Short mmCIF file of C-alpha atoms in Angstrom, two decimals:
data_model
loop_
_atom_site.label_atom_id
_atom_site.label_comp_id
_atom_site.label_asym_id
_atom_site.label_seq_id
_atom_site.Cartn_x
_atom_site.Cartn_y
_atom_site.Cartn_z
CA ARG A 10 8.57 1.57 8.18
CA ALA A 11 8.55 4.25 5.48
CA ASN A 12 6.21 8.28 4.97
CA ARG A 13 6.23 10.42 2.88
CA ASP A 14 4.16 13.20 2.60
CA HIS A 15 4.67 16.39 0.30
CA ALA A 16 3.27 20.07 -0.31
CA GLU A 17 3.35 22.18 -3.71
CA GLY A 18 1.96 25.05 -4.54
CA GLY A 19 5.00 28.05 -4.55
CA GLN A 20 2.07 30.42 -5.91
CA SER A 21 -0.10 32.53 -3.95
CA ASP A 22 -2.83 32.09 -5.84
CA ALA A 23 -1.98 28.43 -6.74
CA PRO A 24 -4.21 25.83 -5.62
CA GLY A 25 -2.23 23.71 -3.27
CA ARG A 26 -2.06 20.32 -2.92
CA SER A 27 -0.44 17.58 -0.65
CA TRP A 28 0.24 13.95 -1.36
CA GLY A 29 1.91 11.56 0.32
CA VAL A 30 2.09 7.54 1.02
CA LYS A 31 2.77 5.60 4.27
CA TRP A 32 3.73 2.04 4.22
CA GLU A 33 5.11 -0.60 7.02
CA GLU A 34 6.10 -4.23 6.19
CA LYS A 35 6.71 -7.28 8.22
CA TRP A 36 8.75 -10.15 7.69
CA GLY A 37 10.03 -13.10 9.45
CA ASP A 38 9.66 -15.93 11.93
CA GLY A 39 7.90 -12.95 14.32
CA PHE A 40 5.13 -12.00 12.10
CA ASN A 41 4.53 -15.56 10.66
CA LYS A 42 0.80 -15.31 11.12
CA ASP A 43 -1.37 -18.13 9.05
CA GLY A 44 1.80 -19.58 7.68
CA ARG A 45 2.87 -16.28 6.16
CA GLU A 46 6.51 -15.05 5.57
CA GLY A 47 5.39 -11.60 5.89
CA SER A 48 3.81 -8.55 4.61
CA ARG A 49 2.98 -5.16 3.48
CA GLN A 50 0.56 -2.67 4.01
CA GLY A 51 0.50 1.32 3.30
CA SER A 52 -1.74 4.51 1.51
CA GLU A 53 -1.29 6.44 -0.24
CA TRP A 54 -3.44 10.06 -0.64
CA ASP A 55 -3.81 13.11 -3.13
CA ALA A 56 -5.35 15.96 -1.99
CA MET A 57 -6.09 19.00 -4.08
CA ALA A 58 -8.01 22.06 -4.04
CA GLY A 59 -10.60 20.70 -1.00
CA GLY A 60 -10.56 17.08 -2.04
CA GLN A 61 -8.56 13.79 -1.03
CA ARG A 62 -8.51 10.70 -2.67
CA GLU A 63 -6.85 8.02 -0.95
CA ARG A 64 -5.52 4.23 -1.51
CA THR A 65 -5.01 1.59 0.69
CA TRP A 66 -3.76 -1.76 0.21
CA GLY A 67 -1.94 -4.49 1.79
CA GLU A 68 0.02 -7.74 0.18
CA GLU A 69 0.36 -11.28 2.21
CA HIS A 70 3.68 -12.99 1.48
CA TYR A 71 3.75 -17.10 1.37
CA PRO A 72 7.18 -19.21 1.49
CA ASP A 73 5.73 -21.09 -1.56
CA GLY A 74 5.27 -17.73 -3.60
CA ARG A 75 2.24 -17.01 -3.73
CA MET A 76 1.04 -13.71 -3.14
CA HIS A 77 -2.10 -12.28 -2.27
CA LYS A 78 -2.61 -8.14 -3.50
CA TYR A 79 -5.34 -6.24 -2.10
CA GLY A 80 -7.23 -2.56 -1.16
CA ASN A 81 -9.28 0.20 -2.54
CA SER A 82 -9.72 3.64 -3.53
CA SER A 83 -11.70 5.78 -0.45
CA ASP A 84 -13.82 7.73 -3.57
CA GLY A 85 -14.52 3.85 -5.11
CA SER A 86 -13.12 3.79 -8.09
CA GLU A 87 -10.60 1.62 -7.36
CA TYR A 88 -10.98 -2.31 -5.97
CA TRP A 89 -8.66 -5.11 -6.13
CA ASP A 90 -8.31 -9.02 -4.34
CA GLU A 91 -6.18 -11.38 -6.18
CA TRP A 92 -3.67 -13.72 -5.74
CA GLN A 93 -0.84 -14.30 -7.57
CA ASP A 94 1.74 -17.08 -8.25
CA GLY A 95 5.24 -15.82 -8.34
CA ASP A 96 9.13 -16.54 -6.75
CA GLY A 97 8.05 -15.35 -3.26
CA GLY A 98 9.99 -12.42 -3.42
CA TRP A 99 9.62 -8.46 -4.28
#
């Protein structure tokens, strides 16, 4: 599990900005659900001058190399739900 949060500004009259990312990874026998090898999910956020945008995402990894990637943004500008073939790693 990881979490990162940053605040920017510096000058007293500068607009403040906060941004960050957090995610969680689950791998191994204890997390093999529906044939998965592992999963990763998280969110990213960016807030400035009273507005905030968040993006949530996930990945499901399978032993045969397939990867399911999905996510969306809080403002509706992004959405994805796709399958990829690969080597099973990242």
